[in-house]
Amino acid sequence: MSLPRFFNLLAGFARCRRGNIAVIFALALMPVTLLAGGSVDLSTAMNARSRLAQALDAAALAVGVNSSVSDADALAIATGFINANYPEREMGTITSVTVTLDPVTDSVTVRGAAEVRTTMLALAGIPSITVHWESVAQRARQRIELAMVLDNTGSMSGSKITALRSAASLLSEILFEGADEPGDVRIGLVPFAATVNVGTGFARNWWLDPNATSPIHAQWAGGDQSTEVCTGNGRKRTCTTTTIHPNHWDLFDNLRSTPWGGCVEARAIPMDIDDTTPVLSRPETLFTPYFAPDEPDLSGYANNYLSDGLLSGVVGSVLNRLHNLLKYDDGRPSMNGPNAACTVTPITPLTTSRSRIDTAVSAMAASGNTNIANGIGWGVRVLSPQMPFDEGVGYDDRTVLKAMVILTDGENVLSGASNDFMSRYEAYGYISDNRLGVRTSNGNLLGAALDARTAAACAYAKAQGIRVYTITFQVSSSSTRNMMQACATNSSLYFDSPSSSALRDAFEMIAGDLSNLRLSR
């Protein structure tokens, strides 16, 4: 190509305008792309800041639960919670964490920063964005009354009752050690199984119906009985008729070496689950000492611990055998006896003594069937200002938080029986006497009836302003889990614990909530 022709082609290229738009667009695209990409980087940074805030809030609460902790331990606790709640691989890298403990204001301040790597902004010379957050947890100045209503049934035996003792002791430790004043925290304990034990120290107390005036007292005995005692012969023969009013206290007294075990029966519905005050002038409000009667010397009756008294002429029907009260005179029970379903340790009323609660927790043992409703009813009575346990302050005292922790490891169970009584004798007596509102020997229907009373007990507790926490421990039944979740004051206060470590975590989280820490900033 000649040199003149080359210069002509170059001049023509210079005069051409067909590619200008593309060049201008390409030049303008760079800042637009950086702006769009930068907004994505900024959005990621804001998400990281939100997650950092959540992590620091959790850390502040975790440190705040531990009232007496060193600066180093506080930092370790906070760092552990932040690492657990802030996913560095997704959000960025934690660059700093500081914890400040203020003993004057009783507050915990946790500050943190995280560096988030950028993508598009890096092209503009901004390789990262650092986000900051600060959380302050302030312990509220409020007193606590807590009832621990804990399943002590047979299915809790072995490692499960051991885990429960440990978790309950942890809750006691956190709350008592975190109290500002010795009287700020009071805890009560209600172990439950088929019945609840109020303690033998209340024997023949006025509210335990010493004169058997309650309409359900010894209902199984069929009412008053008349006996005729004759002496002499011929014209000198005289006979005296004596009326015996069935009384559980008298029957215990008549038996040899068999004192009352401390358990009580459920009052008639609806007072079975509420804290209606017992009043002598209203016999139906009194409580009945638990007494499982001797069952007939016949096949199919499990709690047979005395002779039916055939030598006294008691023969024939099942009810005649059951109603014979003379057989208790100087009787010596074999096997389970009148305390058959009385398997739990006594209630511990509200107390400021940590050692008393810990001792009672350590003494818990596992035996018997599950009656959650009965346990909740006594939990309410422990918190109530009314008798029989009147240690609780009035419900209108807004300086006190009343709370209840309810734990079960299984479904409600009432053992049906294919005999005249339809069931074993437990808190509601015999099912044949219709004290639970159903008459059936079907175990599923009996469990459903107890479920209904459990729901009623939960509703009653919440209506009194009691903050209800519920825990299921290794429970496979979805219906029971649903029932216990509905029982809680709200769903966030229900904890399903599939393992011992999860159970301990649940009690620790409840302790944190009960410490009533609030985020102030």
Short mmCIF file of C-alpha atoms in Angstrom, two decimals:
data_model
loop_
_atom_site.label_atom_id
_atom_site.label_comp_id
_atom_site.label_asym_id
_atom_site.label_seq_id
_atom_site.Cartn_x
_atom_site.Cartn_y
_atom_site.Cartn_z
CA MET A 1 0.00 0.00 0.00
CA SER A 2 1.32 3.41 -0.91
CA LEU A 3 1.90 5.99 1.71
CA PRO A 4 -0.66 8.51 0.32
CA ARG A 5 -3.41 5.83 0.34
CA PHE A 6 -2.63 4.95 3.98
CA PHE A 7 -3.05 8.58 5.09
CA ASN A 8 -6.38 8.77 3.24
CA LEU A 9 -7.74 5.71 5.10
CA LEU A 10 -6.61 7.14 8.44
CA ALA A 11 -8.33 10.43 7.71
CA GLY A 12 -11.55 8.59 6.80
CA PHE A 13 -11.50 6.67 10.12
CA ALA A 14 -11.12 9.94 12.00
CA ARG A 15 -14.17 11.38 10.22
CA CYS A 16 -16.35 8.29 10.97
CA ARG A 17 -19.04 8.74 13.79
CA ARG A 18 -20.69 5.29 13.72
CA GLY A 19 -18.94 3.95 16.94
CA ASN A 20 -19.29 7.00 19.21
CA ILE A 21 -22.46 5.81 20.97
CA ALA A 22 -20.89 2.51 21.91
CA VAL A 23 -17.81 4.20 23.29
CA ILE A 24 -19.84 6.72 25.28
CA PHE A 25 -22.08 3.92 26.63
CA ALA A 26 -19.09 1.82 27.62
CA LEU A 27 -17.56 4.77 29.45
CA ALA A 28 -20.86 5.51 31.25
CA LEU A 29 -21.46 1.85 32.16
CA MET A 30 -18.52 1.70 34.53
CA PRO A 31 -19.88 4.06 37.24
CA VAL A 32 -23.41 2.64 36.87
CA THR A 33 -22.05 -0.86 37.40
CA LEU A 34 -20.02 0.28 40.41
CA LEU A 35 -23.11 1.99 41.85
CA ALA A 36 -25.30 -1.11 41.43
CA GLY A 37 -22.63 -3.44 42.72
CA GLY A 38 -21.93 -1.07 45.58
CA SER A 39 -25.57 -1.18 46.66
CA VAL A 40 -25.26 -4.97 46.93
CA ASP A 41 -22.13 -4.58 49.05
CA LEU A 42 -23.91 -2.04 51.27
CA SER A 43 -26.92 -4.34 51.63
CA THR A 44 -24.60 -7.15 52.71
CA ALA A 45 -23.02 -4.83 55.24
CA MET A 46 -26.44 -3.87 56.66
CA ASN A 47 -27.38 -7.54 56.97
CA ALA A 48 -24.10 -8.15 58.73
CA ARG A 49 -24.84 -5.27 61.11
CA SER A 50 -28.27 -6.73 61.90
CA ARG A 51 -26.80 -10.15 62.62
CA LEU A 52 -24.06 -8.55 64.69
CA ALA A 53 -26.73 -6.76 66.73
CA GLN A 54 -28.54 -10.03 67.39
CA ALA A 55 -25.31 -11.75 68.37
CA LEU A 56 -24.32 -8.94 70.74
CA ASP A 57 -27.81 -8.87 72.28
CA ALA A 58 -27.56 -12.59 73.01
CA ALA A 59 -24.05 -12.12 74.41
CA ALA A 60 -25.17 -9.29 76.71
CA LEU A 61 -28.04 -11.40 78.06
CA ALA A 62 -25.76 -14.41 78.55
CA VAL A 63 -23.23 -12.39 80.52
CA GLY A 64 -25.98 -10.64 82.47
CA VAL A 65 -27.44 -13.93 83.74
CA ASN A 66 -24.15 -14.57 85.54
CA SER A 67 -24.30 -11.99 88.30
CA SER A 68 -20.82 -12.62 89.71
CA VAL A 69 -18.31 -13.11 86.90
CA SER A 70 -14.80 -11.81 86.25
CA ASP A 71 -13.99 -9.52 83.32
CA ALA A 72 -12.07 -12.31 81.60
CA ASP A 73 -14.88 -14.83 82.05
CA ALA A 74 -17.42 -12.26 80.88
CA LEU A 75 -15.42 -11.72 77.69
CA ALA A 76 -15.16 -15.47 77.15
CA ILE A 77 -18.92 -15.96 77.58
CA ALA A 78 -19.70 -13.06 75.24
CA THR A 79 -17.23 -14.25 72.60
CA GLY A 80 -18.69 -17.74 72.70
CA PHE A 81 -22.23 -16.46 72.14
CA ILE A 82 -21.14 -14.09 69.37
CA ASN A 83 -19.26 -16.85 67.54
CA ALA A 84 -22.31 -19.10 67.85
CA ASN A 85 -24.72 -16.48 66.53
CA TYR A 86 -22.63 -14.69 63.86
CA PRO A 87 -21.79 -16.76 60.75
CA GLU A 88 -18.42 -15.35 59.69
CA ARG A 89 -18.32 -17.36 56.46
CA GLU A 90 -21.48 -15.62 55.29
CA MET A 91 -21.25 -12.23 56.93
CA GLY A 92 -17.64 -11.25 57.52
CA THR A 93 -15.06 -11.33 60.27
CA ILE A 94 -15.43 -10.18 63.89
CA THR A 95 -12.62 -7.71 64.47
CA SER A 96 -13.22 -6.62 68.06
CA VAL A 97 -15.34 -7.47 71.11
CA THR A 98 -15.30 -5.65 74.44
CA VAL A 99 -17.38 -6.28 77.55
CA THR A 100 -17.95 -3.71 80.30
CA LEU A 101 -19.48 -4.68 83.64
CA ASP A 102 -21.01 -1.85 85.68
CA PRO A 103 -21.71 -2.95 89.27
CA VAL A 104 -23.34 0.38 90.13
CA THR A 105 -26.07 0.20 87.49
CA ASP A 106 -25.97 -3.62 87.39
CA SER A 107 -25.62 -3.53 83.63
CA VAL A 108 -23.56 -5.27 80.96
CA THR A 109 -22.33 -3.49 77.83
CA VAL A 110 -21.03 -5.53 74.89
CA ARG A 111 -19.46 -3.71 71.92
CA GLY A 112 -18.37 -5.36 68.72
CA ALA A 113 -17.26 -4.72 65.15
CA ALA A 114 -17.20 -6.87 62.04
CA GLU A 115 -15.36 -6.38 58.76
CA VAL A 116 -17.31 -7.27 55.63
CA ARG A 117 -15.34 -7.79 52.41
CA THR A 118 -16.71 -5.99 49.34
CA THR A 119 -16.88 -7.12 45.72
CA MET A 120 -17.69 -4.20 43.45
CA LEU A 121 -16.67 -1.42 45.80
CA ALA A 122 -13.23 -3.00 45.92
CA LEU A 123 -12.83 -1.86 42.30
CA ALA A 124 -13.23 1.69 43.57
CA GLY A 125 -10.56 1.20 46.21
CA ILE A 126 -12.93 0.19 49.09
CA PRO A 127 -11.94 -3.40 49.91
CA SER A 128 -14.12 -3.73 53.05
CA ILE A 129 -16.82 -2.12 55.20
CA THR A 130 -16.64 -2.21 59.01
CA VAL A 131 -19.94 -2.32 60.95
CA HIS A 132 -20.34 -1.63 64.68
CA TRP A 133 -22.93 -2.35 67.36
CA GLU A 134 -23.36 -1.93 71.09
CA SER A 135 -25.79 -3.83 73.34
CA VAL A 136 -26.59 -3.02 76.95
CA ALA A 137 -28.42 -5.46 79.21
CA GLN A 138 -29.94 -4.02 82.39
CA ARG A 139 -31.24 -6.23 85.15
CA ALA A 140 -34.73 -5.16 86.13
CA ARG A 141 -35.45 -4.63 89.82
CA GLN A 142 -38.28 -7.13 90.27
CA ARG A 143 -38.87 -9.93 92.74
CA ILE A 144 -39.64 -13.46 91.60
CA GLU A 145 -41.87 -16.22 92.97
CA LEU A 146 -41.34 -19.46 91.06
CA ALA A 147 -43.00 -22.87 91.34
CA MET A 148 -41.14 -25.75 89.69
CA VAL A 149 -43.76 -28.39 88.80
CA LEU A 150 -41.68 -31.42 87.83
CA ASP A 151 -42.56 -34.87 86.53
CA ASN A 152 -41.37 -37.57 88.94
CA THR A 153 -43.11 -40.51 87.28
CA GLY A 154 -41.64 -43.95 86.66
CA SER A 155 -40.57 -43.11 83.11
CA MET A 156 -38.21 -40.48 84.57
CA SER A 157 -36.07 -43.12 86.27
CA GLY A 158 -32.35 -43.50 85.70
CA SER A 159 -30.44 -40.86 83.77
CA LYS A 160 -33.54 -38.74 83.17
CA ILE A 161 -34.23 -37.95 86.83
CA THR A 162 -30.49 -37.31 87.27
CA ALA A 163 -30.55 -34.82 84.41
CA LEU A 164 -33.66 -33.15 85.84
CA ARG A 165 -32.07 -32.75 89.26
CA SER A 166 -29.02 -31.14 87.66
CA ALA A 167 -31.04 -28.75 85.47
CA ALA A 168 -33.39 -27.72 88.30
CA SER A 169 -30.42 -27.06 90.59
CA LEU A 170 -28.88 -24.88 87.87
CA LEU A 171 -32.05 -22.80 87.69
CA SER A 172 -32.01 -22.43 91.47
CA GLU A 173 -28.34 -21.42 91.43
CA ILE A 174 -28.74 -18.75 88.76
CA LEU A 175 -31.81 -17.17 90.33
CA PHE A 176 -30.66 -17.19 93.94
CA GLU A 177 -27.15 -15.97 93.13
CA GLY A 178 -28.56 -13.26 90.89
CA ALA A 179 -30.87 -11.84 93.54
CA ASP A 180 -30.06 -8.28 94.64
CA GLU A 181 -31.52 -8.93 98.10
CA PRO A 182 -32.01 -12.25 99.95
CA GLY A 183 -35.80 -11.98 99.73
CA ASP A 184 -36.02 -11.06 96.06
CA VAL A 185 -36.24 -14.69 94.88
CA ARG A 186 -38.49 -17.36 96.35
CA ILE A 187 -38.80 -20.80 94.82
CA GLY A 188 -41.16 -23.69 95.54
CA LEU A 189 -41.03 -27.29 94.31
CA VAL A 190 -43.98 -29.52 93.32
CA PRO A 191 -42.94 -33.07 92.37
CA PHE A 192 -45.88 -34.88 90.76
CA ALA A 193 -46.83 -38.32 89.55
CA ALA A 194 -50.29 -39.89 89.98
CA THR A 195 -50.71 -37.79 93.13
CA VAL A 196 -49.02 -34.89 94.90
CA ASN A 197 -47.58 -35.04 98.42
CA VAL A 198 -48.20 -32.07 100.74
CA GLY A 199 -46.16 -33.53 103.60
CA THR A 200 -47.11 -35.65 106.59
CA GLY A 201 -46.69 -32.67 108.91
CA PHE A 202 -50.20 -31.60 107.89
CA ALA A 203 -51.86 -34.78 109.20
CA ARG A 204 -55.44 -34.06 110.38
CA ASN A 205 -54.98 -30.36 109.64
CA TRP A 206 -58.32 -28.56 109.43
CA TRP A 207 -58.11 -28.08 105.63
CA LEU A 208 -57.49 -31.83 105.20
CA ASP A 209 -61.04 -32.66 106.31
CA PRO A 210 -60.37 -34.36 109.66
CA ASN A 211 -64.07 -35.07 110.21
CA ALA A 212 -64.70 -36.44 106.70
CA THR A 213 -67.36 -33.86 105.82
CA SER A 214 -66.33 -33.51 102.16
CA PRO A 215 -68.81 -35.25 99.84
CA ILE A 216 -65.96 -37.12 98.12
CA HIS A 217 -64.20 -38.21 101.33
CA ALA A 218 -64.17 -42.05 101.25
CA GLN A 219 -66.71 -42.00 98.43
CA TRP A 220 -65.62 -45.53 97.58
CA ALA A 221 -67.03 -46.80 100.91
CA GLY A 222 -70.65 -46.17 99.92
CA GLY A 223 -71.65 -43.91 102.82
CA ASP A 224 -72.37 -44.49 106.49
CA GLN A 225 -72.56 -48.05 107.77
CA SER A 226 -74.43 -49.44 110.71
CA THR A 227 -73.15 -52.30 112.84
CA GLU A 228 -74.92 -54.13 115.64
CA VAL A 229 -73.02 -55.34 118.70
CA CYS A 230 -74.87 -57.69 121.09
CA THR A 231 -73.90 -58.93 124.53
CA GLY A 232 -75.49 -61.42 126.94
CA ASN A 233 -77.99 -64.23 126.39
CA GLY A 234 -81.70 -64.68 126.68
CA ARG A 235 -83.51 -61.90 128.48
CA LYS A 236 -80.16 -60.33 129.38
CA ARG A 237 -79.13 -60.02 125.75
CA THR A 238 -78.74 -56.38 124.68
CA CYS A 239 -77.77 -55.04 121.29
CA THR A 240 -76.37 -51.66 120.35
CA THR A 241 -76.35 -50.23 116.85
CA THR A 242 -73.34 -48.15 115.94
CA THR A 243 -73.05 -45.96 112.87
CA ILE A 244 -69.63 -45.77 111.25
CA HIS A 245 -68.89 -42.73 109.15
CA PRO A 246 -66.07 -43.65 106.73
CA ASN A 247 -63.04 -41.47 107.45
CA HIS A 248 -59.63 -41.97 105.85
CA TRP A 249 -57.90 -40.64 108.96
CA ASP A 250 -59.63 -43.21 111.17
CA LEU A 251 -58.78 -46.01 108.75
CA PHE A 252 -55.10 -45.08 108.85
CA ASP A 253 -55.28 -45.02 112.64
CA ASN A 254 -56.89 -48.46 112.71
CA LEU A 255 -54.19 -50.07 110.58
CA ARG A 256 -51.00 -51.33 112.17
CA SER A 257 -47.75 -49.48 111.34
CA THR A 258 -49.27 -47.74 108.31
CA PRO A 259 -49.29 -43.96 108.66
CA TRP A 260 -50.61 -41.54 106.07
CA GLY A 261 -48.02 -40.99 103.31
CA GLY A 262 -48.76 -37.27 102.84
CA CYS A 263 -50.59 -37.40 99.50
CA VAL A 264 -53.96 -35.83 98.78
CA GLU A 265 -56.79 -36.52 96.39
CA ALA A 266 -58.13 -34.10 93.79
CA ARG A 267 -61.10 -31.99 94.79
CA ALA A 268 -64.26 -32.15 92.70
CA ILE A 269 -64.15 -30.42 89.30
CA PRO A 270 -63.55 -27.46 88.82
CA MET A 271 -61.75 -27.07 92.16
CA ASP A 272 -59.40 -29.89 91.22
CA ILE A 273 -57.13 -27.41 89.43
CA ASP A 274 -57.81 -24.04 91.10
CA ASP A 275 -56.84 -22.30 94.34
CA THR A 276 -60.30 -21.92 95.85
CA THR A 277 -59.68 -21.29 99.53
CA PRO A 278 -60.64 -24.22 101.76
CA VAL A 279 -63.34 -23.20 104.25
CA LEU A 280 -64.74 -25.40 107.03
CA SER A 281 -68.27 -24.17 106.39
CA ARG A 282 -67.99 -25.38 102.79
CA PRO A 283 -66.92 -29.04 103.06
CA GLU A 284 -66.55 -29.39 99.27
CA THR A 285 -63.60 -26.96 99.41
CA LEU A 286 -61.62 -29.14 101.82
CA PHE A 287 -58.93 -31.56 100.67
CA THR A 288 -59.09 -35.31 101.25
CA PRO A 289 -56.11 -37.36 102.44
CA TYR A 290 -55.24 -40.01 99.87
CA PHE A 291 -56.33 -43.50 100.93
CA ALA A 292 -56.43 -46.37 98.44
CA PRO A 293 -58.94 -48.93 99.79
CA ASP A 294 -58.23 -52.62 100.07
CA GLU A 295 -59.65 -54.30 96.97
CA PRO A 296 -61.50 -57.65 96.92
CA ASP A 297 -59.72 -60.97 97.31
CA LEU A 298 -60.70 -61.81 93.76
CA SER A 299 -58.91 -62.08 90.46
CA GLY A 300 -58.50 -58.80 88.59
CA TYR A 301 -58.08 -56.51 91.61
CA ALA A 302 -54.52 -55.30 92.01
CA ASN A 303 -54.41 -53.47 95.34
CA ASN A 304 -55.48 -56.32 97.61
CA TYR A 305 -53.62 -55.91 100.90
CA LEU A 306 -56.07 -57.22 103.55
CA SER A 307 -58.39 -60.19 103.94
CA ASP A 308 -61.95 -59.34 102.93
CA GLY A 309 -63.12 -60.47 106.32
CA LEU A 310 -65.02 -63.61 105.37
CA LEU A 311 -64.99 -64.71 109.00
CA SER A 312 -67.04 -61.62 109.78
CA GLY A 313 -69.68 -62.73 107.36
CA VAL A 314 -68.67 -60.48 104.47
CA VAL A 315 -69.24 -62.53 101.39
CA GLY A 316 -70.76 -62.12 98.02
CA SER A 317 -70.55 -59.03 95.87
CA VAL A 318 -67.52 -56.98 95.01
CA LEU A 319 -69.04 -53.91 96.65
CA ASN A 320 -69.76 -55.77 99.90
CA ARG A 321 -66.11 -56.75 100.04
CA LEU A 322 -64.96 -53.20 99.25
CA HIS A 323 -67.29 -51.53 101.75
CA ASN A 324 -66.33 -53.72 104.70
CA LEU A 325 -64.66 -51.27 107.07
CA LEU A 326 -64.18 -53.76 109.91
CA LYS A 327 -61.28 -55.43 108.10
CA TYR A 328 -59.14 -52.33 108.68
CA ASP A 329 -59.29 -52.74 112.47
CA ASP A 330 -55.81 -53.82 113.54
CA GLY A 331 -55.11 -54.76 109.91
CA ARG A 332 -51.56 -55.20 108.68
CA PRO A 333 -51.36 -54.26 104.98
CA SER A 334 -49.26 -56.27 102.61
CA MET A 335 -47.88 -54.99 99.31
CA ASN A 336 -48.76 -51.40 98.38
CA GLY A 337 -51.48 -50.70 100.90
CA PRO A 338 -53.46 -47.45 101.26
CA ASN A 339 -50.51 -45.33 100.04
CA ALA A 340 -50.31 -47.26 96.75
CA ALA A 341 -50.12 -44.26 94.37
CA CYS A 342 -48.39 -41.95 96.83
CA THR A 343 -44.91 -42.16 95.32
CA VAL A 344 -43.51 -38.62 95.27
CA THR A 345 -41.55 -36.54 97.75
CA PRO A 346 -43.36 -33.65 99.48
CA ILE A 347 -44.02 -30.17 98.15
CA THR A 348 -41.53 -27.51 99.21
CA PRO A 349 -43.42 -24.23 99.73
CA LEU A 350 -41.97 -20.92 98.51
CA THR A 351 -38.69 -20.27 100.26
CA THR A 352 -35.71 -17.95 100.06
CA SER A 353 -33.41 -20.82 101.06
CA ARG A 354 -31.42 -22.18 98.16
CA SER A 355 -30.16 -25.10 100.26
CA ARG A 356 -33.72 -26.12 101.09
CA ILE A 357 -34.69 -26.19 97.42
CA ASP A 358 -31.52 -27.99 96.37
CA THR A 359 -32.05 -30.62 99.08
CA ALA A 360 -35.62 -31.18 97.91
CA VAL A 361 -34.52 -31.41 94.28
CA SER A 362 -31.84 -33.96 95.17
CA ALA A 363 -34.43 -36.08 97.00
CA MET A 364 -36.74 -36.41 93.98
CA ALA A 365 -37.36 -40.01 92.88
CA ALA A 366 -39.12 -41.52 89.87
CA SER A 367 -42.21 -43.73 90.28
CA GLY A 368 -45.87 -43.86 89.30
CA ASN A 369 -48.24 -42.63 86.59
CA THR A 370 -48.50 -39.15 85.07
CA ASN A 371 -51.16 -36.62 86.14
CA ILE A 372 -49.95 -33.24 84.86
CA ALA A 373 -53.18 -31.42 85.75
CA ASN A 374 -52.86 -32.34 89.41
CA GLY A 375 -49.29 -31.06 89.49
CA ILE A 376 -50.25 -27.73 87.89
CA GLY A 377 -53.11 -27.28 90.34
CA TRP A 378 -50.71 -27.58 93.25
CA GLY A 379 -48.22 -25.32 91.49
CA VAL A 380 -50.90 -22.63 91.47
CA ARG A 381 -51.60 -23.25 95.17
CA VAL A 382 -47.91 -22.88 96.03
CA LEU A 383 -47.88 -19.45 94.33
CA SER A 384 -51.26 -18.43 95.68
CA PRO A 385 -51.73 -16.13 98.71
CA GLN A 386 -54.57 -18.43 99.86
CA MET A 387 -54.43 -21.53 102.01
CA PRO A 388 -53.25 -24.27 102.14
CA PHE A 389 -49.93 -22.70 101.10
CA ASP A 390 -50.19 -18.97 101.68
CA GLU A 391 -46.57 -17.90 101.29
CA GLY A 392 -47.24 -16.16 97.97
CA VAL A 393 -47.93 -12.44 97.77
CA GLY A 394 -51.23 -11.20 96.37
CA TYR A 395 -51.77 -11.44 92.64
CA ASP A 396 -52.18 -7.65 92.53
CA ASP A 397 -48.62 -7.00 93.74
CA ARG A 398 -47.02 -5.77 90.51
CA THR A 399 -43.52 -5.75 91.99
CA VAL A 400 -43.49 -9.56 91.99
CA LEU A 401 -43.29 -11.80 88.95
CA LYS A 402 -45.10 -15.08 89.58
CA ALA A 403 -43.90 -17.89 87.34
CA MET A 404 -44.25 -21.63 86.93
CA VAL A 405 -41.99 -24.12 85.15
CA ILE A 406 -43.87 -27.30 84.17
CA LEU A 407 -41.91 -30.30 82.94
CA THR A 408 -43.15 -33.66 81.74
CA ASP A 409 -41.50 -36.55 79.93
CA GLY A 410 -44.66 -38.17 78.65
CA GLU A 411 -48.41 -38.34 78.21
CA ASN A 412 -51.04 -38.18 80.92
CA VAL A 413 -51.73 -41.72 82.12
CA LEU A 414 -54.55 -43.13 84.24
CA SER A 415 -54.58 -46.93 84.31
CA GLY A 416 -57.97 -48.36 83.39
CA ALA A 417 -59.09 -51.68 84.82
CA SER A 418 -61.50 -54.31 83.54
CA ASN A 419 -63.42 -54.58 86.79
CA ASP A 420 -66.21 -52.84 88.68
CA PHE A 421 -64.01 -49.87 89.61
CA MET A 422 -62.83 -49.18 86.03
CA SER A 423 -59.41 -47.96 87.19
CA ARG A 424 -56.78 -48.04 89.83
CA TYR A 425 -57.38 -45.73 92.76
CA GLU A 426 -55.48 -42.48 92.16
CA ALA A 427 -55.99 -38.73 92.68
CA TYR A 428 -59.54 -38.81 91.22
CA GLY A 429 -60.44 -41.95 93.18
CA TYR A 430 -62.07 -44.72 91.18
CA ILE A 431 -63.29 -43.78 87.72
CA SER A 432 -66.53 -45.65 88.50
CA ASP A 433 -67.36 -42.81 90.94
CA ASN A 434 -67.22 -40.30 88.04
CA ARG A 435 -64.98 -37.72 89.71
CA LEU A 436 -63.08 -37.09 86.45
CA GLY A 437 -66.26 -36.61 84.44
CA VAL A 438 -65.97 -39.88 82.48
CA ARG A 439 -66.86 -43.48 83.22
CA THR A 440 -64.71 -45.78 81.10
CA SER A 441 -61.89 -48.25 81.51
CA ASN A 442 -60.35 -47.23 78.17
CA GLY A 443 -56.88 -45.87 78.89
CA ASN A 444 -56.89 -43.57 75.84
CA LEU A 445 -60.15 -41.94 76.90
CA LEU A 446 -58.90 -41.56 80.46
CA GLY A 447 -55.71 -39.92 79.18
CA ALA A 448 -57.79 -37.56 77.04
CA ALA A 449 -59.86 -36.60 80.09
CA LEU A 450 -56.66 -35.77 81.99
CA ASP A 451 -55.47 -33.76 78.96
CA ALA A 452 -58.64 -31.69 79.17
CA ARG A 453 -58.05 -31.00 82.87
CA THR A 454 -54.41 -30.11 82.06
CA ALA A 455 -55.55 -27.54 79.50
CA ALA A 456 -57.98 -26.13 82.06
CA ALA A 457 -55.23 -25.96 84.69
CA CYS A 458 -52.91 -24.10 82.32
CA ALA A 459 -55.65 -21.64 81.39
CA TYR A 460 -56.41 -21.01 85.05
CA ALA A 461 -52.76 -20.40 85.92
CA LYS A 462 -52.33 -17.93 83.05
CA ALA A 463 -55.57 -16.16 84.01
CA GLN A 464 -54.03 -15.42 87.42
CA GLY A 465 -51.13 -13.64 85.69
CA ILE A 466 -48.66 -16.48 86.26
CA ARG A 467 -45.93 -16.63 83.63
CA VAL A 468 -45.98 -20.26 82.49
CA TYR A 469 -42.93 -21.99 81.01
CA THR A 470 -43.32 -25.56 79.75
CA ILE A 471 -40.76 -28.23 78.91
CA THR A 472 -41.18 -31.61 77.25
CA PHE A 473 -38.26 -33.94 77.90
CA GLN A 474 -37.73 -36.69 75.33
CA VAL A 475 -41.45 -36.76 74.51
CA SER A 476 -42.36 -38.63 71.33
CA SER A 477 -46.08 -37.81 71.35
CA SER A 478 -46.80 -34.82 69.11
CA SER A 479 -50.17 -34.30 70.81
CA THR A 480 -48.46 -33.97 74.21
CA ARG A 481 -45.89 -31.55 72.77
CA ASN A 482 -48.70 -29.49 71.24
CA MET A 483 -50.61 -29.51 74.53
CA MET A 484 -47.58 -28.31 76.48
CA GLN A 485 -46.78 -25.63 73.90
CA ALA A 486 -50.35 -24.34 74.18
CA CYS A 487 -49.99 -24.45 77.97
CA ALA A 488 -47.13 -21.93 77.98
CA THR A 489 -47.86 -18.22 78.26
CA ASN A 490 -46.62 -17.93 74.68
CA SER A 491 -44.97 -20.33 72.27
CA SER A 492 -41.51 -18.86 72.90
CA LEU A 493 -41.76 -20.07 76.52
CA TYR A 494 -42.15 -23.70 75.44
CA PHE A 495 -39.00 -25.83 75.19
CA ASP A 496 -38.82 -29.28 73.61
CA SER A 497 -35.75 -31.02 75.01
CA PRO A 498 -34.72 -34.20 73.20
CA SER A 499 -31.57 -34.67 75.30
CA SER A 500 -30.14 -34.00 78.74
CA SER A 501 -27.96 -31.19 77.38
CA ALA A 502 -31.01 -29.60 75.72
CA LEU A 503 -32.86 -29.86 79.03
CA ARG A 504 -30.08 -28.03 80.81
CA ASP A 505 -30.08 -25.36 78.09
CA ALA A 506 -33.84 -24.94 78.50
CA PHE A 507 -33.55 -24.35 82.25
CA GLU A 508 -30.69 -21.92 81.66
CA MET A 509 -32.70 -19.95 79.10
CA ILE A 510 -35.66 -19.84 81.49
CA ALA A 511 -33.33 -18.54 84.20
CA GLY A 512 -32.19 -15.80 81.84
CA ASP A 513 -35.74 -14.80 81.06
CA LEU A 514 -36.76 -14.91 84.72
CA SER A 515 -33.84 -12.69 85.61
CA ASN A 516 -35.91 -10.25 83.58
CA LEU A 517 -33.02 -8.73 81.69
CA ARG A 518 -34.12 -6.08 79.29
CA LEU A 519 -32.14 -4.58 76.41
CA SER A 520 -31.95 -0.83 77.07
CA ARG A 521 -29.95 0.18 74.00
#
